[in-house]
Amino acid sequence: MQKTNKRICKILGGFLTETIIIKGKETADLIKDRIRLATTKLAQDPFNIQPKLAVILVGHNPASEIYVKQKVKYAAEVGVLTEIHRLDEEVDFDTLLALIKKLNADESVNGVILQLPLPLHLKPYTYKAMIAIDSKKDADCFNPKNIGLTFLDRANIVPCTSHGVLQLLDQYNVEVQGKHVVIVGASNIVGKPLALELINRNATVSVCNIHTKNIRNITKSADILVVAIGHAKFFDHSYVNEDCVVIDVGINQLFNKSYNPELKAEVEMFGLEKVAREFAATNKLTLEEATDKVSNSIKEQFTVGDVDFHDLLGKCAMVSKVPGGVGLLTVANLLHNTLILTLLQKKLDFTDFGLERRYIRDNRDLSHK
Ligand SMILES: Nc1nc(=O)c2c([nH]1)NC[C@@H]1CN(c3ccc(C(=O)N[C@@H](CCC(=O)O)C(=O)O)cc3)C=[N+]21
């Protein structure tokens, strides 16, 4: 972000940076439109193909249930079929492996994902299970072959969440070449692949973790700070400089102190609008205020990121929202990967389906690499 672009407002004699809030919906909708265009054509003669994503869900992790629901909903919106395969919490590894093999062999299935985390007793088998998924159906792009192609910048598909971070930066015209990007959190599914993609785009990358000494010295020197540690509201303004662009990848559930089960029961019975109207009348609020209050009181838990969002407002150039930020792109990219995998499996030409040439990685000029 260039300084000249920054909007500054004067408040009570002092200057406050007006922080731009980065939202994911617009970018996710663009990706969804692109997928829908392609699936519409695929569904017709002479192709008659509908891409299908199989999701394996083991046990009843509440967060996983929410994510999977989100994936199924998005898939339906863009013309991708989904198939949920539920396994018991206590299932043994061999049964899981047999299911993965069955889905690998099933020609009607184009993408397979194994929702993480696995239950405790299966955790040590996570790697074995992930590599069992056929690299040609690996919609998450977690397989060593696919992540290796990302490393070499020759991949047709890339990991969904890290790529979403880059798409958000693109959407908000934040150039990464030559910038110091600091990533906190070095996981296999976010931090590491993001570092790879940033290196491929000529950024200067620092990757920090829990053991990093004097971490604030590093994060304060960031032009772009990406946090993915899974610790609610960890990063306040003491970690950033005022020109920093902050991308929050964290998804954490907090218990809602203003949860009101009676109100929830009323909303379930009479609907939000009616309850909010009554609430507005009894508490002398506008309908909008009452709707906000009621909606906030009927959730047992709510989602926050790794960033202390309100503390950062006015203290940095841009900050992304949670929910409503990177998470939306994770899902959109998963379906985009499913589409790409389908086209590759059927040996179809990407450009016939409205996909830009940049998705045909092999045709890019990579001779220098
Ligand atoms: N094999 C595998 N692949 C994954 O891609 C994978 C996974 N395991 N395990 C867990 C993480 C997390 N993840 C998200 C999916 C959707 C939202 C999402 O839809 N977020 C919305 C709503 C969130 C909310 O309201 O709670 C948002 O941020 O606006 C977020 C995060 C995929 N993951």
GROMACS .gro file of C-alpha atoms and ligand atoms in nm:
model
  402
    1MET     CA    1   0.000   0.000   0.000
    2GLN     CA    2   0.136   0.336  -0.097
    3LYS     CA    3   0.131   0.610   0.162
    4THR     CA    4  -0.032   0.848  -0.083
    5ASN     CA    5  -0.333   0.617  -0.103
    6LYS     CA    6  -0.390   0.620   0.265
    7ARG     CA    7  -0.680   0.813   0.402
    8ILE     CA    8  -0.617   0.996   0.726
    9CYS     CA    9  -0.884   1.157   0.937
   10LYS     CA   10  -0.845   1.413   1.211
   11ILE     CA   11  -1.011   1.323   1.537
   12LEU     CA   12  -1.002   1.538   1.851
   13GLY     CA   13  -0.679   1.708   1.755
   14GLY     CA   14  -0.497   1.381   1.679
   15PHE     CA   15  -0.460   1.186   1.357
   16LEU     CA   16  -0.607   0.846   1.315
   17THR     CA   17  -0.549   0.615   1.021
   18GLU     CA   18  -0.872   0.518   0.858
   19THR     CA   19  -0.837   0.143   0.835
   20ILE     CA   20  -0.981  -0.022   0.525
   21ILE     CA   21  -1.171  -0.341   0.610
   22ILE     CA   22  -1.094  -0.628   0.374
   23LYS     CA   23  -1.394  -0.847   0.297
   24GLY     CA   24  -1.394  -1.177   0.111
   25LYS     CA   25  -1.741  -1.187  -0.035
   26GLU     CA   26  -1.678  -0.991  -0.354
   27THR     CA   27  -1.372  -1.198  -0.446
   28ALA     CA   28  -1.545  -1.525  -0.352
   29ASP     CA   29  -1.844  -1.429  -0.568
   30LEU     CA   30  -1.616  -1.365  -0.867
   31ILE     CA   31  -1.465  -1.712  -0.827
   32LYS     CA   32  -1.810  -1.865  -0.785
   33ASP     CA   33  -1.932  -1.693  -1.103
   34ARG     CA   34  -1.635  -1.833  -1.292
   35ILE     CA   35  -1.706  -2.185  -1.165
   36ARG     CA   36  -2.077  -2.158  -1.244
   37LEU     CA   37  -2.004  -2.048  -1.600
   38ALA     CA   38  -1.783  -2.352  -1.653
   39THR     CA   39  -2.016  -2.605  -1.486
   40THR     CA   40  -2.308  -2.475  -1.694
   41LYS     CA   41  -2.120  -2.552  -2.014
   42LEU     CA   42  -1.992  -2.884  -1.879
   43ALA     CA   43  -2.346  -2.994  -1.798
   44GLN     CA   44  -2.449  -2.963  -2.163
   45ASP     CA   45  -2.385  -3.175  -2.474
   46PRO     CA   46  -2.138  -3.305  -2.574
   47PHE     CA   47  -1.988  -3.313  -2.223
   48ASN     CA   48  -2.276  -3.397  -1.986
   49ILE     CA   49  -2.045  -3.379  -1.687
   50GLN     CA   50  -2.122  -3.249  -1.340
   51PRO     CA   51  -1.811  -3.221  -1.120
   52LYS     CA   52  -1.843  -3.410  -0.791
   53LEU     CA   53  -1.660  -3.352  -0.464
   54ALA     CA   54  -1.658  -3.627  -0.199
   55VAL     CA   55  -1.607  -3.509   0.160
   56ILE     CA   56  -1.500  -3.755   0.428
   57LEU     CA   57  -1.606  -3.649   0.775
   58VAL     CA   58  -1.492  -3.856   1.073
   59GLY     CA   59  -1.669  -3.806   1.406
   60HIS     CA   60  -1.859  -3.498   1.516
   61ASN     CA   61  -1.617  -3.207   1.547
   62PRO     CA   62  -1.857  -2.908   1.571
   63ALA     CA   63  -1.630  -2.675   1.370
   64SER     CA   64  -1.593  -2.938   1.095
   65GLU     CA   65  -1.971  -2.973   1.079
   66ILE     CA   66  -2.000  -2.596   1.013
   67TYR     CA   67  -1.727  -2.596   0.748
   68VAL     CA   68  -1.869  -2.898   0.568
   69LYS     CA   69  -2.215  -2.742   0.569
   70GLN     CA   70  -2.062  -2.429   0.415
   71LYS     CA   71  -1.889  -2.636   0.145
   72VAL     CA   72  -2.209  -2.823   0.053
   73LYS     CA   73  -2.405  -2.497   0.029
   74TYR     CA   74  -2.144  -2.326  -0.190
   75ALA     CA   75  -2.110  -2.634  -0.410
   76ALA     CA   76  -2.484  -2.640  -0.479
   77GLU     CA   77  -2.467  -2.271  -0.576
   78VAL     CA   78  -2.198  -2.331  -0.836
   79GLY     CA   79  -2.321  -2.658  -0.986
   80VAL     CA   80  -2.078  -2.895  -0.814
   81LEU     CA   81  -2.223  -3.216  -0.668
   82THR     CA   82  -2.120  -3.317  -0.318
   83GLU     CA   83  -2.124  -3.649  -0.140
   84ILE     CA   84  -2.068  -3.660   0.237
   85HIS     CA   85  -1.917  -3.979   0.375
   86ARG     CA   86  -1.963  -3.990   0.750
   87LEU     CA   87  -1.756  -4.227   0.958
   88ASP     CA   88  -1.799  -4.301   1.330
   89GLU     CA   89  -1.576  -4.125   1.578
   90GLU     CA   90  -1.427  -4.467   1.672
   91VAL     CA   91  -1.362  -4.589   1.319
   92ASP     CA   92  -1.027  -4.766   1.263
   93PHE     CA   93  -0.765  -4.650   1.015
   94ASP     CA   94  -0.812  -4.948   0.779
   95THR     CA   95  -1.181  -4.863   0.732
   96LEU     CA   96  -1.091  -4.501   0.656
   97LEU     CA   97  -0.822  -4.614   0.412
   98ALA     CA   98  -1.066  -4.851   0.239
   99LEU     CA   99  -1.310  -4.562   0.188
  100ILE     CA  100  -1.038  -4.340   0.043
  101LYS     CA  101  -0.938  -4.617  -0.199
  102LYS     CA  102  -1.299  -4.671  -0.301
  103LEU     CA  103  -1.339  -4.299  -0.378
  104ASN     CA  104  -1.008  -4.293  -0.568
  105ALA     CA  105  -1.141  -4.571  -0.791
  106ASP     CA  106  -1.490  -4.422  -0.835
  107GLU     CA  107  -1.495  -4.252  -1.176
  108SER     CA  108  -1.797  -4.040  -1.087
  109VAL     CA  109  -1.593  -3.867  -0.813
  110ASN     CA  110  -1.362  -3.587  -0.927
  111GLY     CA  111  -1.240  -3.447  -0.594
  112VAL     CA  112  -1.186  -3.606  -0.252
  113ILE     CA  113  -1.116  -3.426   0.074
  114LEU     CA  114  -1.066  -3.562   0.421
  115GLN     CA  115  -1.188  -3.303   0.668
  116LEU     CA  116  -0.931  -3.228   0.939
  117PRO     CA  117  -0.869  -3.259   1.227
  118LEU     CA  118  -0.918  -3.634   1.268
  119PRO     CA  119  -1.032  -3.772   1.607
  120LEU     CA  120  -0.751  -3.814   1.862
  121HIS     CA  121  -0.682  -4.186   1.802
  122LEU     CA  122  -0.649  -4.129   1.426
  123LYS     CA  123  -0.435  -3.815   1.449
  124PRO     CA  124  -0.106  -4.008   1.411
  125TYR     CA  125  -0.243  -4.144   1.079
  126THR     CA  126  -0.326  -3.802   0.931
  127TYR     CA  127  -0.028  -3.801   0.697
  128LYS     CA  128  -0.088  -4.160   0.583
  129ALA     CA  129  -0.453  -4.083   0.512
  130MET     CA  130  -0.377  -3.761   0.323
  131ILE     CA  131  -0.120  -3.921   0.095
  132ALA     CA  132  -0.362  -4.205   0.020
  133ILE     CA  133  -0.588  -3.958  -0.165
  134ASP     CA  134  -0.513  -3.980  -0.538
  135SER     CA  135  -0.315  -3.670  -0.639
  136LYS     CA  136  -0.549  -3.634  -0.938
  137LYS     CA  137  -0.845  -3.597  -0.698
  138ASP     CA  138  -0.671  -3.398  -0.426
  139ALA     CA  139  -0.895  -3.088  -0.414
  140ASP     CA  140  -0.722  -2.960  -0.097
  141CYS     CA  141  -0.382  -2.975  -0.274
  142PHE     CA  142  -0.225  -3.139   0.033
  143ASN     CA  143  -0.069  -3.433  -0.151
  144PRO     CA  144   0.315  -3.425  -0.173
  145LYS     CA  145   0.304  -3.431  -0.553
  146ASN     CA  146   0.070  -3.132  -0.573
  147ILE     CA  147   0.245  -2.932  -0.303
  148GLY     CA  148   0.573  -3.013  -0.480
  149LEU     CA  149   0.433  -2.859  -0.800
  150THR     CA  150   0.335  -2.551  -0.597
  151PHE     CA  151   0.693  -2.536  -0.470
  152LEU     CA  152   0.817  -2.536  -0.830
  153ASP     CA  153   0.547  -2.288  -0.938
  154ARG     CA  154   0.410  -2.534  -1.192
  155ALA     CA  155   0.086  -2.634  -1.023
  156ASN     CA  156  -0.261  -2.639  -1.180
  157ILE     CA  157  -0.414  -2.634  -0.834
  158VAL     CA  158  -0.287  -2.467  -0.518
  159PRO     CA  159  -0.388  -2.495  -0.150
  160CYS     CA  160  -0.717  -2.316  -0.092
  161THR     CA  161  -0.663  -2.096   0.213
  162SER     CA  162  -0.316  -1.963   0.134
  163HIS     CA  163  -0.422  -1.884  -0.220
  164GLY     CA  164  -0.723  -1.701  -0.078
  165VAL     CA  165  -0.486  -1.469   0.109
  166LEU     CA  166  -0.319  -1.374  -0.222
  167GLN     CA  167  -0.654  -1.325  -0.394
  168LEU     CA  168  -0.765  -1.086  -0.119
  169LEU     CA  169  -0.444  -0.886  -0.154
  170ASP     CA  170  -0.495  -0.875  -0.533
  171GLN     CA  171  -0.854  -0.761  -0.496
  172TYR     CA  172  -0.745  -0.471  -0.273
  173ASN     CA  173  -0.453  -0.381  -0.504
  174VAL     CA  174  -0.188  -0.469  -0.249
  175GLU     CA  175   0.127  -0.555  -0.445
  176VAL     CA  176   0.342  -0.829  -0.284
  177GLN     CA  177   0.656  -0.808  -0.500
  178GLY     CA  178   0.934  -0.644  -0.303
  179LYS     CA  179   0.727  -0.626   0.015
  180HIS     CA  180   0.819  -0.771   0.351
  181VAL     CA  181   0.547  -1.023   0.428
  182VAL     CA  182   0.547  -1.170   0.778
  183ILE     CA  183   0.353  -1.493   0.832
  184VAL     CA  184   0.288  -1.607   1.187
  185GLY     CA  185   0.207  -1.980   1.195
  186ALA     CA  186   0.397  -2.234   0.986
  187SER     CA  187   0.132  -2.502   0.932
  188ASN     CA  188   0.136  -2.737   0.634
  189ILE     CA  189  -0.202  -2.613   0.516
  190VAL     CA  190  -0.161  -2.235   0.556
  191GLY     CA  191   0.176  -2.088   0.660
  192LYS     CA  192   0.410  -2.305   0.453
  193PRO     CA  193   0.216  -2.303   0.123
  194LEU     CA  194   0.157  -1.928   0.160
  195ALA     CA  195   0.531  -1.872   0.202
  196LEU     CA  196   0.587  -2.074  -0.119
  197GLU     CA  197   0.336  -1.878  -0.322
  198LEU     CA  198   0.476  -1.547  -0.192
  199ILE     CA  199   0.833  -1.648  -0.277
  200ASN     CA  200   0.708  -1.736  -0.628
  201ARG     CA  201   0.574  -1.379  -0.647
  202ASN     CA  202   0.901  -1.216  -0.539
  203ALA     CA  203   0.798  -1.111  -0.190
  204THR     CA  204   1.044  -1.104   0.100
  205VAL     CA  205   0.903  -1.357   0.343
  206SER     CA  206   0.954  -1.410   0.718
  207VAL     CA  207   0.782  -1.706   0.878
  208CYS     CA  208   0.743  -1.689   1.257
  209ASN     CA  209   0.623  -1.944   1.506
  210ILE     CA  210   0.568  -1.983   1.880
  211HIS     CA  211   0.943  -1.993   1.945
  212THR     CA  212   1.026  -1.674   1.755
  213LYS     CA  213   1.218  -1.430   1.975
  214ASN     CA  214   1.119  -1.062   1.987
  215ILE     CA  215   0.830  -1.134   1.756
  216ARG     CA  216   0.696  -0.776   1.772
  217ASN     CA  217   1.021  -0.647   1.619
  218ILE     CA  218   0.952  -0.867   1.319
  219THR     CA  219   0.575  -0.815   1.286
  220LYS     CA  220   0.619  -0.436   1.326
  221SER     CA  221   0.855  -0.435   1.030
  222ALA     CA  222   0.594  -0.608   0.809
  223ASP     CA  223   0.436  -0.438   0.510
  224ILE     CA  224   0.189  -0.726   0.512
  225LEU     CA  225   0.117  -0.939   0.820
  226VAL     CA  226  -0.064  -1.273   0.785
  227VAL     CA  227  -0.162  -1.447   1.106
  228ALA     CA  228  -0.272  -1.811   1.131
  229ILE     CA  229  -0.209  -1.944   1.481
  230GLY     CA  230  -0.557  -2.034   1.609
  231HIS     CA  231  -0.547  -1.812   1.918
  232ALA     CA  232  -0.848  -1.582   1.957
  233LYS     CA  233  -0.774  -1.205   1.940
  234PHE     CA  234  -0.400  -1.257   1.999
  235PHE     CA  235  -0.267  -0.978   1.776
  236ASP     CA  236  -0.345  -0.627   1.902
  237HIS     CA  237  -0.204  -0.296   1.774
  238SER     CA  238   0.127  -0.348   1.957
  239TYR     CA  239   0.217  -0.597   1.679
  240VAL     CA  240   0.165  -0.370   1.378
  241ASN     CA  241   0.285  -0.050   1.220
  242GLU     CA  242   0.031   0.198   1.088
  243ASP     CA  243   0.100   0.122   0.719
  244CYS     CA  244   0.057  -0.252   0.765
  245VAL     CA  245  -0.197  -0.464   0.575
  246VAL     CA  246  -0.318  -0.738   0.809
  247ILE     CA  247  -0.475  -1.063   0.689
  248ASP     CA  248  -0.642  -1.272   0.957
  249VAL     CA  249  -0.662  -1.644   0.877
  250GLY     CA  250  -0.760  -1.753   1.230
  251ILE     CA  251  -1.102  -1.906   1.295
  252ASN     CA  252  -1.173  -1.938   1.666
  253GLN     CA  253  -1.499  -2.005   1.848
  254LEU     CA  254  -1.569  -1.803   2.163
  255PHE     CA  255  -1.859  -1.851   2.402
  256ASN     CA  256  -2.106  -1.568   2.369
  257LYS     CA  257  -2.148  -1.387   2.704
  258SER     CA  258  -2.475  -1.234   2.589
  259TYR     CA  259  -2.625  -1.569   2.481
  260ASN     CA  260  -2.992  -1.578   2.572
  261PRO     CA  261  -3.154  -1.922   2.531
  262GLU     CA  262  -3.509  -1.789   2.592
  263LEU     CA  263  -3.468  -1.538   2.313
  264LYS     CA  264  -3.333  -1.812   2.090
  265ALA     CA  265  -3.641  -2.026   2.157
  266GLU     CA  266  -3.864  -1.729   2.073
  267VAL     CA  267  -3.682  -1.665   1.746
  268GLU     CA  268  -3.714  -2.032   1.654
  269MET     CA  269  -4.087  -2.013   1.722
  270PHE     CA  270  -4.182  -1.671   1.583
  271GLY     CA  271  -3.896  -1.572   1.351
  272LEU     CA  272  -3.629  -1.305   1.391
  273GLU     CA  273  -3.830  -1.019   1.248
  274LYS     CA  274  -4.123  -1.049   1.488
  275VAL     CA  275  -3.902  -1.096   1.796
  276ALA     CA  276  -3.681  -0.802   1.694
  277ARG     CA  277  -3.989  -0.582   1.647
  278GLU     CA  278  -4.111  -0.659   1.999
  279PHE     CA  279  -3.760  -0.620   2.142
  280ALA     CA  280  -3.735  -0.278   1.976
  281ALA     CA  281  -4.065  -0.167   2.129
  282THR     CA  282  -3.991  -0.286   2.483
  283ASN     CA  283  -3.633  -0.156   2.487
  284LYS     CA  284  -3.694   0.166   2.291
  285LEU     CA  285  -3.451   0.074   2.016
  286THR     CA  286  -3.468   0.116   1.639
  287LEU     CA  287  -3.560  -0.199   1.449
  288GLU     CA  288  -3.206  -0.220   1.313
  289GLU     CA  289  -3.048  -0.195   1.659
  290ALA     CA  290  -3.292  -0.452   1.796
  291THR     CA  291  -3.226  -0.692   1.506
  292ASP     CA  292  -2.852  -0.668   1.574
  293LYS     CA  293  -2.898  -0.723   1.948
  294VAL     CA  294  -3.132  -1.018   1.903
  295SER     CA  295  -2.912  -1.184   1.637
  296ASN     CA  296  -2.613  -1.145   1.867
  297SER     CA  297  -2.796  -1.300   2.161
  298ILE     CA  298  -2.920  -1.616   1.994
  299LYS     CA  299  -2.579  -1.767   1.914
  300GLU     CA  300  -2.417  -1.982   2.180
  301GLN     CA  301  -2.077  -1.925   2.024
  302PHE     CA  302  -1.935  -1.679   1.779
  303THR     CA  303  -1.637  -1.675   1.549
  304VAL     CA  304  -1.336  -1.445   1.593
  305GLY     CA  305  -0.999  -1.438   1.424
  306ASP     CA  306  -0.644  -1.431   1.561
  307VAL     CA  307  -0.657  -1.052   1.541
  308ASP     CA  308  -0.809  -0.820   1.800
  309PHE     CA  309  -1.006  -0.655   1.523
  310HIS     CA  310  -1.147  -0.355   1.709
  311ASP     CA  311  -0.813  -0.276   1.864
  312LEU     CA  312  -0.653  -0.259   1.518
  313LEU     CA  313  -0.909  -0.022   1.369
  314GLY     CA  314  -0.735   0.310   1.321
  315LYS     CA  315  -0.394   0.152   1.384
  316CYS     CA  316  -0.314  -0.011   1.048
  317ALA     CA  317  -0.383   0.047   0.678
  318MET     CA  318  -0.610  -0.254   0.619
  319VAL     CA  319  -0.738  -0.551   0.817
  320SER     CA  320  -0.943  -0.849   0.698
  321LYS     CA  321  -1.270  -0.957   0.858
  322VAL     CA  322  -1.344  -1.282   1.039
  323PRO     CA  323  -1.593  -1.424   0.957
  324GLY     CA  324  -1.644  -1.289   0.608
  325GLY     CA  325  -1.277  -1.277   0.504
  326VAL     CA  326  -1.032  -1.547   0.399
  327GLY     CA  327  -1.270  -1.831   0.504
  328LEU     CA  328  -1.504  -1.753   0.215
  329LEU     CA  329  -1.216  -1.795  -0.029
  330THR     CA  330  -1.109  -2.127   0.122
  331VAL     CA  331  -1.443  -2.272   0.022
  332ALA     CA  332  -1.458  -2.102  -0.320
  333ASN     CA  333  -1.107  -2.224  -0.403
  334LEU     CA  334  -1.188  -2.579  -0.298
  335LEU     CA  335  -1.466  -2.587  -0.555
  336HIS     CA  336  -1.245  -2.416  -0.811
  337ASN     CA  337  -0.984  -2.688  -0.757
  338THR     CA  338  -1.257  -2.952  -0.800
  339LEU     CA  339  -1.347  -2.795  -1.135
  340ILE     CA  340  -0.983  -2.784  -1.250
  341LEU     CA  341  -0.933  -3.148  -1.147
  342THR     CA  342  -1.245  -3.248  -1.340
  343LEU     CA  343  -1.119  -3.075  -1.658
  344LEU     CA  344  -0.778  -3.239  -1.621
  345GLN     CA  345  -0.931  -3.585  -1.566
  346LYS     CA  346  -1.149  -3.544  -1.875
  347LYS     CA  347  -0.857  -3.397  -2.076
  348LEU     CA  348  -1.059  -3.085  -2.160
  349ASP     CA  349  -0.908  -2.749  -2.256
  350PHE     CA  350  -0.933  -2.490  -1.976
  351THR     CA  351  -0.983  -2.198  -2.212
  352ASP     CA  352  -1.299  -2.357  -2.355
  353PHE     CA  353  -1.453  -2.314  -2.011
  354GLY     CA  354  -1.377  -1.947  -1.954
  355LEU     CA  355  -1.075  -2.010  -1.735
  356GLU     CA  356  -0.790  -1.768  -1.777
  357ARG     CA  357  -0.464  -1.882  -1.926
  358ARG     CA  358  -0.289  -1.837  -1.594
  359TYR     CA  359  -0.452  -2.160  -1.480
  360ILE     CA  360  -0.265  -2.347  -1.749
  361ARG     CA  361   0.056  -2.337  -1.555
  362ASP     CA  362   0.255  -2.540  -1.804
  363ASN     CA  363   0.200  -2.282  -2.076
  364ARG     CA  364   0.348  -1.998  -1.872
  365ASP     CA  365   0.700  -1.892  -1.945
  366LEU     CA  366   0.881  -2.076  -1.670
  367SER     CA  367   1.201  -2.129  -1.866
  368HIS     CA  368   1.395  -1.916  -1.616
  369LYS     CA  369   1.298  -2.137  -1.322
  370LIG     N1  370  -0.914  -3.122   0.469
  370LIG     C1  371  -0.944  -3.000   0.511
  370LIG     N2  372  -0.956  -2.900   0.422
  370LIG     C2  373  -0.987  -2.774   0.462
  370LIG     O1  374  -0.998  -2.682   0.378
  370LIG     C3  375  -1.009  -2.750   0.602
  370LIG     C4  376  -0.995  -2.857   0.691
  370LIG     N3  377  -0.962  -2.980   0.644
  370LIG     N4  378  -1.012  -2.838   0.823
  370LIG     C5  379  -1.047  -2.708   0.877
  370LIG     C6  380  -1.006  -2.591   0.789
  370LIG     C7  381  -1.086  -2.464   0.810
  370LIG     N5  382  -1.162  -2.445   0.688
  370LIG     C8  383  -1.261  -2.349   0.668
  370LIG     C9  384  -1.368  -2.370   0.584
  370LIG    C10  385  -1.471  -2.278   0.572
  370LIG    C11  386  -1.468  -2.160   0.642
  370LIG    C12  387  -1.581  -2.064   0.629
  370LIG     O2  388  -1.676  -2.088   0.559
  370LIG     N6  389  -1.577  -1.952   0.699
  370LIG    C13  390  -1.683  -1.854   0.696
  370LIG    C14  391  -1.784  -1.878   0.808
  370LIG    C15  392  -1.721  -1.905   0.941
  370LIG    C16  393  -1.811  -1.897   1.063
  370LIG     O3  394  -1.908  -1.818   1.061
  370LIG     O4  395  -1.781  -1.965   1.162
  370LIG    C17  396  -1.619  -1.717   0.709
  370LIG     O5  397  -1.502  -1.709   0.750
  370LIG     O6  398  -1.687  -1.620   0.681
  370LIG    C18  399  -1.361  -2.137   0.726
  370LIG    C19  400  -1.259  -2.229   0.738
  370LIG    C20  401  -1.131  -2.543   0.601
  370LIG     N7  402  -1.041  -2.626   0.651
   0.00000   0.00000   0.00000
